[in-house]
PDB file of C-alpha atoms in Angstrom:
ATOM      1  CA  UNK A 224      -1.029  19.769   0.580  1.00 84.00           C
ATOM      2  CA  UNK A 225      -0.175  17.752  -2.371  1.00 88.00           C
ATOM      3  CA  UNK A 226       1.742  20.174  -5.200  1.00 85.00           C
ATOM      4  CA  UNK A 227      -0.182  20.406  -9.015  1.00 84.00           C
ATOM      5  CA  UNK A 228       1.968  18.014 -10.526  1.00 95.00           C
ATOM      6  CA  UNK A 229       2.734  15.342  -7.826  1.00 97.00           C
ATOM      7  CA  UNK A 230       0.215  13.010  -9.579  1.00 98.00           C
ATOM      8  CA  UNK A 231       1.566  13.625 -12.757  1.00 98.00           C
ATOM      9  CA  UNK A 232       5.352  12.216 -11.366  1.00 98.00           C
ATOM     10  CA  UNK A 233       3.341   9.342  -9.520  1.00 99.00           C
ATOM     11  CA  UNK A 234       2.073   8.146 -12.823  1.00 99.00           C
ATOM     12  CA  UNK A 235       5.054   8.559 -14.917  1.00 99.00           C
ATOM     13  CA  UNK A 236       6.887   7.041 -12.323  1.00 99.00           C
ATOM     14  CA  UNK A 237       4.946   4.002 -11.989  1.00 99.00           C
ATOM     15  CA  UNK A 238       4.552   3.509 -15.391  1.00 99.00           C
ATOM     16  CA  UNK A 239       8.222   3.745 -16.173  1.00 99.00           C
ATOM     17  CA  UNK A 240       8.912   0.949 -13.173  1.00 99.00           C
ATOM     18  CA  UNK A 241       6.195  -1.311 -15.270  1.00 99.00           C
ATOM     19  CA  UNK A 242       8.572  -0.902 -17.562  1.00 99.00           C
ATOM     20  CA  UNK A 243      11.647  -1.642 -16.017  1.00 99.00           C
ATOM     21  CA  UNK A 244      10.053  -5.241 -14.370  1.00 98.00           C
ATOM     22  CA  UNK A 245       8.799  -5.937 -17.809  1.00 97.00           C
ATOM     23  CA  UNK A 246      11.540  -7.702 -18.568  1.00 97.00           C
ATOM     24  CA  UNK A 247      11.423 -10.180 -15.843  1.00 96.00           C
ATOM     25  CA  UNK A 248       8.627 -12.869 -16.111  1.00 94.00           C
ATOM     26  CA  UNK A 249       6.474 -13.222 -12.597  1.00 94.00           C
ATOM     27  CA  UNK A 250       6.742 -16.979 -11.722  1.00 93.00           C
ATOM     28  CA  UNK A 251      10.586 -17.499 -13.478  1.00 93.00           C
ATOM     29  CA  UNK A 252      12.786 -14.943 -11.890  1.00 92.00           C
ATOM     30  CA  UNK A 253      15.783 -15.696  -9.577  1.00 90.00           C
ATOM     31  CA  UNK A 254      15.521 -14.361  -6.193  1.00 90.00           C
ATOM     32  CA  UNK A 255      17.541 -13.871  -3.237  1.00 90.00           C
ATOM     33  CA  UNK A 256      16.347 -13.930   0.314  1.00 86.00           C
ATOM     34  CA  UNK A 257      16.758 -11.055   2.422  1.00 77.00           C
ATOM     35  CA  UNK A 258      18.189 -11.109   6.222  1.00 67.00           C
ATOM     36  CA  UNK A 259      14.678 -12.551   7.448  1.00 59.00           C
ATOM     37  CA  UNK A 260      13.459 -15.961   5.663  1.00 57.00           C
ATOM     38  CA  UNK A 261      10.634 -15.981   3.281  1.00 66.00           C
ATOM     39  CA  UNK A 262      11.569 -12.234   2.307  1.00 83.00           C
ATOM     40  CA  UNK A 263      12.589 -12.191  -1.007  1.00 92.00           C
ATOM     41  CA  UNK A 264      14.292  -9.887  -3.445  1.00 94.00           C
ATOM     42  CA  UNK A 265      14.545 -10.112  -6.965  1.00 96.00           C
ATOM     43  CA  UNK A 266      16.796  -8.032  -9.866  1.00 97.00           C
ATOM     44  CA  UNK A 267      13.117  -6.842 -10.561  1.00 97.00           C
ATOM     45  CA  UNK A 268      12.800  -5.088  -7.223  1.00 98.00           C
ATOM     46  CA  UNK A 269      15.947  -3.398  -7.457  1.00 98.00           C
ATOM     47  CA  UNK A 270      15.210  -2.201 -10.986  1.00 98.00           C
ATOM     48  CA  UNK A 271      12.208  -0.543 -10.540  1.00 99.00           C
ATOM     49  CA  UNK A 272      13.780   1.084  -7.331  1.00 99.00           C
ATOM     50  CA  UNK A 273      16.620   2.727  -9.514  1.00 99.00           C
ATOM     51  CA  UNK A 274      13.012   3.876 -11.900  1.00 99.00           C
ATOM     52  CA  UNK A 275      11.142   5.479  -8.985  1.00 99.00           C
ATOM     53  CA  UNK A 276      14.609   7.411  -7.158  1.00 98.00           C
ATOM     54  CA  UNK A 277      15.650   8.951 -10.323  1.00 98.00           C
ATOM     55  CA  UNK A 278      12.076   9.978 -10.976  1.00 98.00           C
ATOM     56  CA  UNK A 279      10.623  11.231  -8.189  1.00 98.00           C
ATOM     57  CA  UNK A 280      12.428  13.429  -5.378  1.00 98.00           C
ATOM     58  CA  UNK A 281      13.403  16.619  -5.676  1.00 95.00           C
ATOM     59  CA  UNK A 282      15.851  18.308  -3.700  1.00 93.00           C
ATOM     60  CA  UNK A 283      13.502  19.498  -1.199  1.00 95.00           C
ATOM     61  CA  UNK A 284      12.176  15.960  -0.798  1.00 98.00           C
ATOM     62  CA  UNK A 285      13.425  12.717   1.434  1.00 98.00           C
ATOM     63  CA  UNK A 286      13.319   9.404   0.920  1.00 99.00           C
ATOM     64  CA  UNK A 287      12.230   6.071   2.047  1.00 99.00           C
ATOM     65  CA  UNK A 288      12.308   3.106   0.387  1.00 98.00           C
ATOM     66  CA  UNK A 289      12.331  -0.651   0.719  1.00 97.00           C
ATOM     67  CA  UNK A 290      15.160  -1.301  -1.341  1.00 97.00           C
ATOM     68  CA  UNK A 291      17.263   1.443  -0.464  1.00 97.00           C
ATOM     69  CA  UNK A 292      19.799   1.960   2.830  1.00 96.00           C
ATOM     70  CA  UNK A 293      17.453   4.104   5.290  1.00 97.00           C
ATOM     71  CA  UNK A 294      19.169   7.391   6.065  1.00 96.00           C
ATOM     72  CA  UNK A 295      17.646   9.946   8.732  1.00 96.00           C
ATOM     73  CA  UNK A 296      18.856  12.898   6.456  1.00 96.00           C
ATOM     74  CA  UNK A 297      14.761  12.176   5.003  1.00 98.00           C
ATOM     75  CA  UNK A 298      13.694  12.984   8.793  1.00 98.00           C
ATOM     76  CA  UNK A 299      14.884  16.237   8.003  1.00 97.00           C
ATOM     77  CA  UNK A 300      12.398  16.696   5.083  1.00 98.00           C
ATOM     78  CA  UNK A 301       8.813  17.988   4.931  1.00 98.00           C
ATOM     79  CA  UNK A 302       7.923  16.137   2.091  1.00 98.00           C
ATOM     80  CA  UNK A 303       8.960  12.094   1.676  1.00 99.00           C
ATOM     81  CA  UNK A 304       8.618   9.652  -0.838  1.00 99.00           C
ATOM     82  CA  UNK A 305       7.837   6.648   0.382  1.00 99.00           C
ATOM     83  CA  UNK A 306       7.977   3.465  -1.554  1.00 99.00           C
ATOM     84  CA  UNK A 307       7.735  -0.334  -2.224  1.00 99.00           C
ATOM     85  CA  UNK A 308       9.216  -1.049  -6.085  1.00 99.00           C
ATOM     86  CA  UNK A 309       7.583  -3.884  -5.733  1.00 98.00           C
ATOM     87  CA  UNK A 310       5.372  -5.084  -3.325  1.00 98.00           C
ATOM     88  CA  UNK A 311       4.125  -8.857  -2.769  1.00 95.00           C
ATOM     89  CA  UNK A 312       7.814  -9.948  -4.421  1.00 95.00           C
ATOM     90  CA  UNK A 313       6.692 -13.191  -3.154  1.00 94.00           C
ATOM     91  CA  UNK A 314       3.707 -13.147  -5.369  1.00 95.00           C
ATOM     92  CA  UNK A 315       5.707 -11.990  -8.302  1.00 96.00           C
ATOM     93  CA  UNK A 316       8.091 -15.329  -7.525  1.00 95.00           C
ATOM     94  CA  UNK A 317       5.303 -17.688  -7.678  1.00 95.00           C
ATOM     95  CA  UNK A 318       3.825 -16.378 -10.636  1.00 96.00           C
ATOM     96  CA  UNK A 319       0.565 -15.078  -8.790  1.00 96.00           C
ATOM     97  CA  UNK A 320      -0.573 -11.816  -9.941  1.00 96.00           C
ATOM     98  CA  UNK A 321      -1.121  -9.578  -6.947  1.00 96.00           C
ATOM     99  CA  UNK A 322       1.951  -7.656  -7.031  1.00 98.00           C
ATOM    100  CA  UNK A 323       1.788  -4.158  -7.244  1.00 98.00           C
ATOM    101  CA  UNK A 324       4.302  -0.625  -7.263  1.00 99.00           C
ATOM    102  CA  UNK A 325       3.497   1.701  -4.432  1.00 99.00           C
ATOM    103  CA  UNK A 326       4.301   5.411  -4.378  1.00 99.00           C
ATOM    104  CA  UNK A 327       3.527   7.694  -1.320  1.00 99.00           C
ATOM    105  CA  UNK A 328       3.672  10.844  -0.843  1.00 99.00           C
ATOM    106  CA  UNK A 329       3.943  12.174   2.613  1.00 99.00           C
ATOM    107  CA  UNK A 330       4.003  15.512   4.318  1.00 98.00           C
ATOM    108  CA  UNK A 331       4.996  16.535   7.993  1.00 98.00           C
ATOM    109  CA  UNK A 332       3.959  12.726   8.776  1.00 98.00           C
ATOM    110  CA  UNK A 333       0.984  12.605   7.048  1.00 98.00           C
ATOM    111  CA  UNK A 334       0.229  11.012   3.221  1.00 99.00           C
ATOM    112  CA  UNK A 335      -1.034  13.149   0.864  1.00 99.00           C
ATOM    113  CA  UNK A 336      -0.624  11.215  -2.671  1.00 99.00           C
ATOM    114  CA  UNK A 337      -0.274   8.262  -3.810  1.00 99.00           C
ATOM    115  CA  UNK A 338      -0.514   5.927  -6.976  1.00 99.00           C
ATOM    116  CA  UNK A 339      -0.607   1.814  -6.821  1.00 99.00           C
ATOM    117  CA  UNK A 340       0.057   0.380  -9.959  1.00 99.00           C
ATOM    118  CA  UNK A 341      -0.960  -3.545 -10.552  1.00 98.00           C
ATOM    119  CA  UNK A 342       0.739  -4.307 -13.856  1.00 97.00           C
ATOM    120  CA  UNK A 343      -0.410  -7.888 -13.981  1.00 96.00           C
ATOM    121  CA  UNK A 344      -4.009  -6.823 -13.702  1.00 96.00           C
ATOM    122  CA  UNK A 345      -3.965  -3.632 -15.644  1.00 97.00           C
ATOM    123  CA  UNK A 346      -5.149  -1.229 -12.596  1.00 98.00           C
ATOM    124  CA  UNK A 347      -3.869   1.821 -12.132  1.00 99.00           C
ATOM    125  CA  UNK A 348      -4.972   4.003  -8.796  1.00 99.00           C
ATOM    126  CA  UNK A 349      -4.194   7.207  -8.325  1.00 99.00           C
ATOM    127  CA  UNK A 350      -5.270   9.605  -5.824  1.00 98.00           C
ATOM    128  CA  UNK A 351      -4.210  13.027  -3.894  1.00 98.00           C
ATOM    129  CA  UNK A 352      -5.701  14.948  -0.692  1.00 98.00           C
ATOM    130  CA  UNK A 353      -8.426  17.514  -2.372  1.00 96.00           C
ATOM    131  CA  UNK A 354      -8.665  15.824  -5.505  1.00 97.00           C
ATOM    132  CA  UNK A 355      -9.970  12.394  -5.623  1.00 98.00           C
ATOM    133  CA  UNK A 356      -8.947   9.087  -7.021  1.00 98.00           C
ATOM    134  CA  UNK A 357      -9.037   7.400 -10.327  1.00 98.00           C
ATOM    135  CA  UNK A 358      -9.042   3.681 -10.972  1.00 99.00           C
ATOM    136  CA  UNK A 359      -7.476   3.770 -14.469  1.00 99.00           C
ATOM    137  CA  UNK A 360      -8.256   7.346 -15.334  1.00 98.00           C
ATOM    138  CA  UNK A 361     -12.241   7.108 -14.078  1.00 98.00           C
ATOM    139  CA  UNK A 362     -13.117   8.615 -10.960  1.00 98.00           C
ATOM    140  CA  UNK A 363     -13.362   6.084  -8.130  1.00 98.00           C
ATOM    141  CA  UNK A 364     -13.464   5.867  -4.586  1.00 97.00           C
ATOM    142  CA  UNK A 365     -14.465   3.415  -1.437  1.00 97.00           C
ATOM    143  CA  UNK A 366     -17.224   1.846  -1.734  1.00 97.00           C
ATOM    144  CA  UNK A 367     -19.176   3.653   1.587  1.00 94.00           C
ATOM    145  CA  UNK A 368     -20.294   1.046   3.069  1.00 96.00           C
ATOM    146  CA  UNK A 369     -20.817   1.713   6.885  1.00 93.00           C
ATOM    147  CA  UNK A 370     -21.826  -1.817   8.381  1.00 95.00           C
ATOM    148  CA  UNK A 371     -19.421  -5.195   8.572  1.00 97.00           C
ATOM    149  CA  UNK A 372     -23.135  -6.718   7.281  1.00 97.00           C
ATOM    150  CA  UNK A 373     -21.980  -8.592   4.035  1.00 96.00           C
ATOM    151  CA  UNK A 374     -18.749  -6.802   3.950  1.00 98.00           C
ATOM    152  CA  UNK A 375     -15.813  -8.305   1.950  1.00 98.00           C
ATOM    153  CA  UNK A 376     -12.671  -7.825   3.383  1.00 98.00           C
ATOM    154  CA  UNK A 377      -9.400  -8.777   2.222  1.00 98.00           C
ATOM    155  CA  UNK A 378      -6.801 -10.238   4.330  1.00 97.00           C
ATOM    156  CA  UNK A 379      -3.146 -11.123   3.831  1.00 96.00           C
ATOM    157  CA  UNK A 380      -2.703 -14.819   2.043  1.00 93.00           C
ATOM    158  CA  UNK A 381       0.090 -15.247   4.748  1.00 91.00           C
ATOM    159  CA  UNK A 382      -1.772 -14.448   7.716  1.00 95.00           C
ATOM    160  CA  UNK A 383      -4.601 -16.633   6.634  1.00 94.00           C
ATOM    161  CA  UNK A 384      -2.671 -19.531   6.290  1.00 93.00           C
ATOM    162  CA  UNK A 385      -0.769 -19.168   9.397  1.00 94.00           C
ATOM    163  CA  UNK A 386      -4.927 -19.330  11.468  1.00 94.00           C
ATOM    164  CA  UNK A 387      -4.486 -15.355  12.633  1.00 93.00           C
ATOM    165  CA  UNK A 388      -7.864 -14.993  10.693  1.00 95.00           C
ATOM    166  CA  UNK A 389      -9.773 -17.548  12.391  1.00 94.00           C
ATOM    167  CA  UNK A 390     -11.203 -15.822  15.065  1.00 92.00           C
ATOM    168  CA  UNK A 391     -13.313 -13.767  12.770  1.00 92.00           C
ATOM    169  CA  UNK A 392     -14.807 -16.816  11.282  1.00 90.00           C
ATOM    170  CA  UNK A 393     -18.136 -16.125  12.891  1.00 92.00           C
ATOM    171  CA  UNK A 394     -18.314 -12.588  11.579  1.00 93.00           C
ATOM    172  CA  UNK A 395     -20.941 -10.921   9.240  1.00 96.00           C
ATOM    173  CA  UNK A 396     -18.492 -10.349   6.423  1.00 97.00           C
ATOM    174  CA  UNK A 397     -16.563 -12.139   4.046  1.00 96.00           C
ATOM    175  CA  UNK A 398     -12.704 -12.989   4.160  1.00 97.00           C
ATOM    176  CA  UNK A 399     -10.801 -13.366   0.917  1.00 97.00           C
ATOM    177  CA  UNK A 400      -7.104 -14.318   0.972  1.00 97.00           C
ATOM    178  CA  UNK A 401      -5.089 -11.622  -1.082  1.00 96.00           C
ATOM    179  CA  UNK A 402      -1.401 -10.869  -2.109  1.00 93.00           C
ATOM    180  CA  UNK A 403       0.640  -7.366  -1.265  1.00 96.00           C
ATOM    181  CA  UNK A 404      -0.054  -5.043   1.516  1.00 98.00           C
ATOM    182  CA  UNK A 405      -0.358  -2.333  -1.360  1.00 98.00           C
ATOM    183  CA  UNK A 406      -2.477  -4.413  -3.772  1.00 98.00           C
ATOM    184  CA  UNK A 407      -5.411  -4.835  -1.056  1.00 98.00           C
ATOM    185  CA  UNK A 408      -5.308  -1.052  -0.044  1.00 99.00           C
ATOM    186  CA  UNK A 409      -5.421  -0.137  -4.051  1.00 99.00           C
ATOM    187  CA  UNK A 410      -8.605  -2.609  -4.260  1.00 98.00           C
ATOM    188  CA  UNK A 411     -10.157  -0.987  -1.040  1.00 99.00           C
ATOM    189  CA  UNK A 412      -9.075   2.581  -2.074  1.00 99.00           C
ATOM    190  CA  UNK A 413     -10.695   2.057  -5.580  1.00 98.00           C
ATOM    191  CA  UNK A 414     -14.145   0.346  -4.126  1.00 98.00           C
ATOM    192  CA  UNK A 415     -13.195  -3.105  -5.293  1.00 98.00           C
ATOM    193  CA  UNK A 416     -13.704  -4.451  -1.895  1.00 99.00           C
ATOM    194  CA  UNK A 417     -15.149  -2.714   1.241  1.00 98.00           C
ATOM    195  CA  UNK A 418     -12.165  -3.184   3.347  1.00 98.00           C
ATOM    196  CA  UNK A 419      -8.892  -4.253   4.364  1.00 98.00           C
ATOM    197  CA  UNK A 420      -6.634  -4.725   8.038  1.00 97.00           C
ATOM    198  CA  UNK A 421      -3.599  -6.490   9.450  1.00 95.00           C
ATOM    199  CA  UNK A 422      -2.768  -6.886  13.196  1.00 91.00           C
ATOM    200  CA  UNK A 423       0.317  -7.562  12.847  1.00 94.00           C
ATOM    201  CA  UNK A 424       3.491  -5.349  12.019  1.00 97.00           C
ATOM    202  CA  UNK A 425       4.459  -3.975   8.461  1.00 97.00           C
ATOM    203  CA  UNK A 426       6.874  -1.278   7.031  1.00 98.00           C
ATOM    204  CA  UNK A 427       5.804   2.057   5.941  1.00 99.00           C
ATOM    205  CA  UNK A 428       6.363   1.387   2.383  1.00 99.00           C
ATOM    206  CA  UNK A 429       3.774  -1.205   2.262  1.00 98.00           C
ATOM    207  CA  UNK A 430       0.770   1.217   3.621  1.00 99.00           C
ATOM    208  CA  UNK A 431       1.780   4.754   2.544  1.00 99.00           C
ATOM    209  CA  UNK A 432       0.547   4.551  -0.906  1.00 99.00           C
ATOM    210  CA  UNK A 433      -2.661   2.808   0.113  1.00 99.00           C
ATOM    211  CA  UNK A 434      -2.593   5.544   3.197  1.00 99.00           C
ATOM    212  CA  UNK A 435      -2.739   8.120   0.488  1.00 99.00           C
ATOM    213  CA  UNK A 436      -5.420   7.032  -1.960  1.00 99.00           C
ATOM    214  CA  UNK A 437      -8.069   5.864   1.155  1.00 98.00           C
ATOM    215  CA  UNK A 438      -7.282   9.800   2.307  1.00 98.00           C
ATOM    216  CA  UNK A 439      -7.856  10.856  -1.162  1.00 98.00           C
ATOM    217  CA  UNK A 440     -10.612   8.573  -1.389  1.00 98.00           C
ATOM    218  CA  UNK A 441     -12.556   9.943   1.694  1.00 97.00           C
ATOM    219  CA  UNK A 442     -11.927   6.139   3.392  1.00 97.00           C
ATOM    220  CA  UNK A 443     -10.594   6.221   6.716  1.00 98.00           C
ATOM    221  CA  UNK A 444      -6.681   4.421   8.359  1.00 98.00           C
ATOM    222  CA  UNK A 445      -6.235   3.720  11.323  1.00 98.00           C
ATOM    223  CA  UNK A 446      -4.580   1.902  14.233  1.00 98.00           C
ATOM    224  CA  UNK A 447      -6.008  -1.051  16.088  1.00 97.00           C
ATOM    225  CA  UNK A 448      -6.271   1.662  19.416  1.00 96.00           C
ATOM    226  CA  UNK A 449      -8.385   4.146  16.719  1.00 96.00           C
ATOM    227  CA  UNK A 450      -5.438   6.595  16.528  1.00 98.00           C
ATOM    228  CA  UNK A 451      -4.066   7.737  12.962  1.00 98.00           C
ATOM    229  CA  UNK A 452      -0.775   6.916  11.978  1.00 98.00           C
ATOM    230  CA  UNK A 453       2.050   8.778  11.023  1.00 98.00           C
ATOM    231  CA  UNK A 454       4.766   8.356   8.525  1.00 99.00           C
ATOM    232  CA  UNK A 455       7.871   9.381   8.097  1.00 99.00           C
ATOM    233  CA  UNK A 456       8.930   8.282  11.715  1.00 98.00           C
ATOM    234  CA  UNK A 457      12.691   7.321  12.654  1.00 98.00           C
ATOM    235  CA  UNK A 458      11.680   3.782  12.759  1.00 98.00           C
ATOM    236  CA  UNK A 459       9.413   3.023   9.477  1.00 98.00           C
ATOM    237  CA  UNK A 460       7.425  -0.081  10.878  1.00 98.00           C
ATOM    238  CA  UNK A 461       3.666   0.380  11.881  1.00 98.00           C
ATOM    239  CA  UNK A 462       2.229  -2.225  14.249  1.00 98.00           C
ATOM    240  CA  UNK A 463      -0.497  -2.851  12.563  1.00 97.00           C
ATOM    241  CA  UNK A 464      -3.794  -0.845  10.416  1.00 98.00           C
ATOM    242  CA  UNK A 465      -7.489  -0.852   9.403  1.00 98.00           C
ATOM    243  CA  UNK A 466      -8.447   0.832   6.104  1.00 98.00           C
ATOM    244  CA  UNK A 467     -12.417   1.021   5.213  1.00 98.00           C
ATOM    245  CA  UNK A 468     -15.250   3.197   6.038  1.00 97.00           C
ATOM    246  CA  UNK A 469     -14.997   5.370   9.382  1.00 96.00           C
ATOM    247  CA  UNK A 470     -18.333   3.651  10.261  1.00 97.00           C
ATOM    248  CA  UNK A 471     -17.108   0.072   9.355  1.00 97.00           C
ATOM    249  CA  UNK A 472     -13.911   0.155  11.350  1.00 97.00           C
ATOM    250  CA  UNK A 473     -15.413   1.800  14.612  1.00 96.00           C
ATOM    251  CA  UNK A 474     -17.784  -1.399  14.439  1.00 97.00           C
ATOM    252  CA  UNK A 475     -15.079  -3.533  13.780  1.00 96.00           C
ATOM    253  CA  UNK A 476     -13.075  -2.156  16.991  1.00 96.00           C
ATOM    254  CA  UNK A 477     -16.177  -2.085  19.200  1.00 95.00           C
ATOM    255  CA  UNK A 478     -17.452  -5.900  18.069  1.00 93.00           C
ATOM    256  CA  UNK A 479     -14.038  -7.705  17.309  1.00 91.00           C
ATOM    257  CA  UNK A 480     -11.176  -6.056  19.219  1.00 89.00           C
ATOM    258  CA  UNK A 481     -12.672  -4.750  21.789  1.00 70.00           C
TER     259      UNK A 481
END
């Protein structure tokens, strides 16, 4: 279970990477790519990386993130930070504002806080297992809904583009095109929109934050087969995951992947 002041370092941490990106202006920042085309990195990434290790573990705690070397000396923790300094870096190079820090908490595999911090739209979600979750300081949660009926959804810009979305087309709910893994799952987690799912592959860091707050949230994460994930795993990639209402995703699996 989450410790008394694990929110309290989420917060300061994220805040204090805001801080450290501040300088760099979304939509005018040099970037590198990484090994894999179309995955960029920028000085702001790394900054608010060097923010979030010096903040948040302890010396009982591991440590994954996405701009730090992986070591399996965090397999041998309990409790793991898990984090993306700055997810959507794409977004943040082309000046579109769904960007967002992600912190995760996780323990024995499972997330148990979280914060997602969008500094270009002023939200800040926080959430932990037994005590809720705040969209900037006011209690918030999933919205509950329980039927795809009029649904909104939101769905990675990328995979949108690239058609993987248009076999839904005929659906009962509404698609939007969003930015960042962790952005979506903050807008989902803090009943902004009903729900949120990829089918293909991403990294721990991207989910665990938005793992933590839909837990927190009473909202439901899952894999495509209906089993829960788990983090903290020798290799951090997830093949794919459904975030919403127990109620919406079991008819989601039944009608659409069935």
């Amino acid at each position: 279970m989450p410790r008394e002041n694990d929110l309290i370092r989420i917060r300061e941490a994220l805040l204090a990477a805001a801080e450290a990106i501040r300088p760099f202006i979304p939509g005018a920042v040099e970037y590198d790519e990484k090994s894999s085309r179309g995955d960029p990195v920028t000085a702001a990434d790394l900054a608010a990386n060097e923010v979030l290790l010096e903040i948040l573990p302890g010396a009982d705690e591991g440590w994954l993130s996405e701009e730090t070397a992986d070591s399996p000396h965090r397999l041998r923790h309990r409790r793991v930070w898990v984090v993306d300094p700055l997810d959507g870096t794409r977004e943040f190079v082309d000046g579109v504002p769904e960007w967002s820090i992600s912190v995760g908490l996780v323990e024995d595999g499972v997330p148990v806080a979280g914060g997602i911090l969008s500094p270009s739209t002023d939200q800040l979600v926080l959430g932990a297992v037994g005590m809720g979750v705040t969209l900037n300081g006011e209690k918030s949660g999933p919205t509950g809904l329980k039927s795809l009926d009029g649904a909104v959804i939101l769905a990675s810009r990328s995979e949108w583009k690239r058609g993987e979305w248009d076999r839904f087309a005929p659906a009962p709910f509404t698609v939007e095109p969003c930015g960042s893994v962790a952005f979506k799952l903050a807008q989902v987690a803090a009943g902004l929109a009903d729900g949120t799912w990829t089918l293909v592959p991403k990294h721990e860091w991207d989910v665990a934050g938005g793992a933590a707050l839909m837990l927190a949230g009473g909202g439901t994460l899952l894999h495509a087969d209906g089993s829960r994930p788990l983090f903290n795993q020798p290799n951090p990639k997830l093949p794919n995951f459904l975030a919403a209402t127990e109620e919406l995703l079991q008819e989601f699996r039944a009608g659409w992947l069935a």
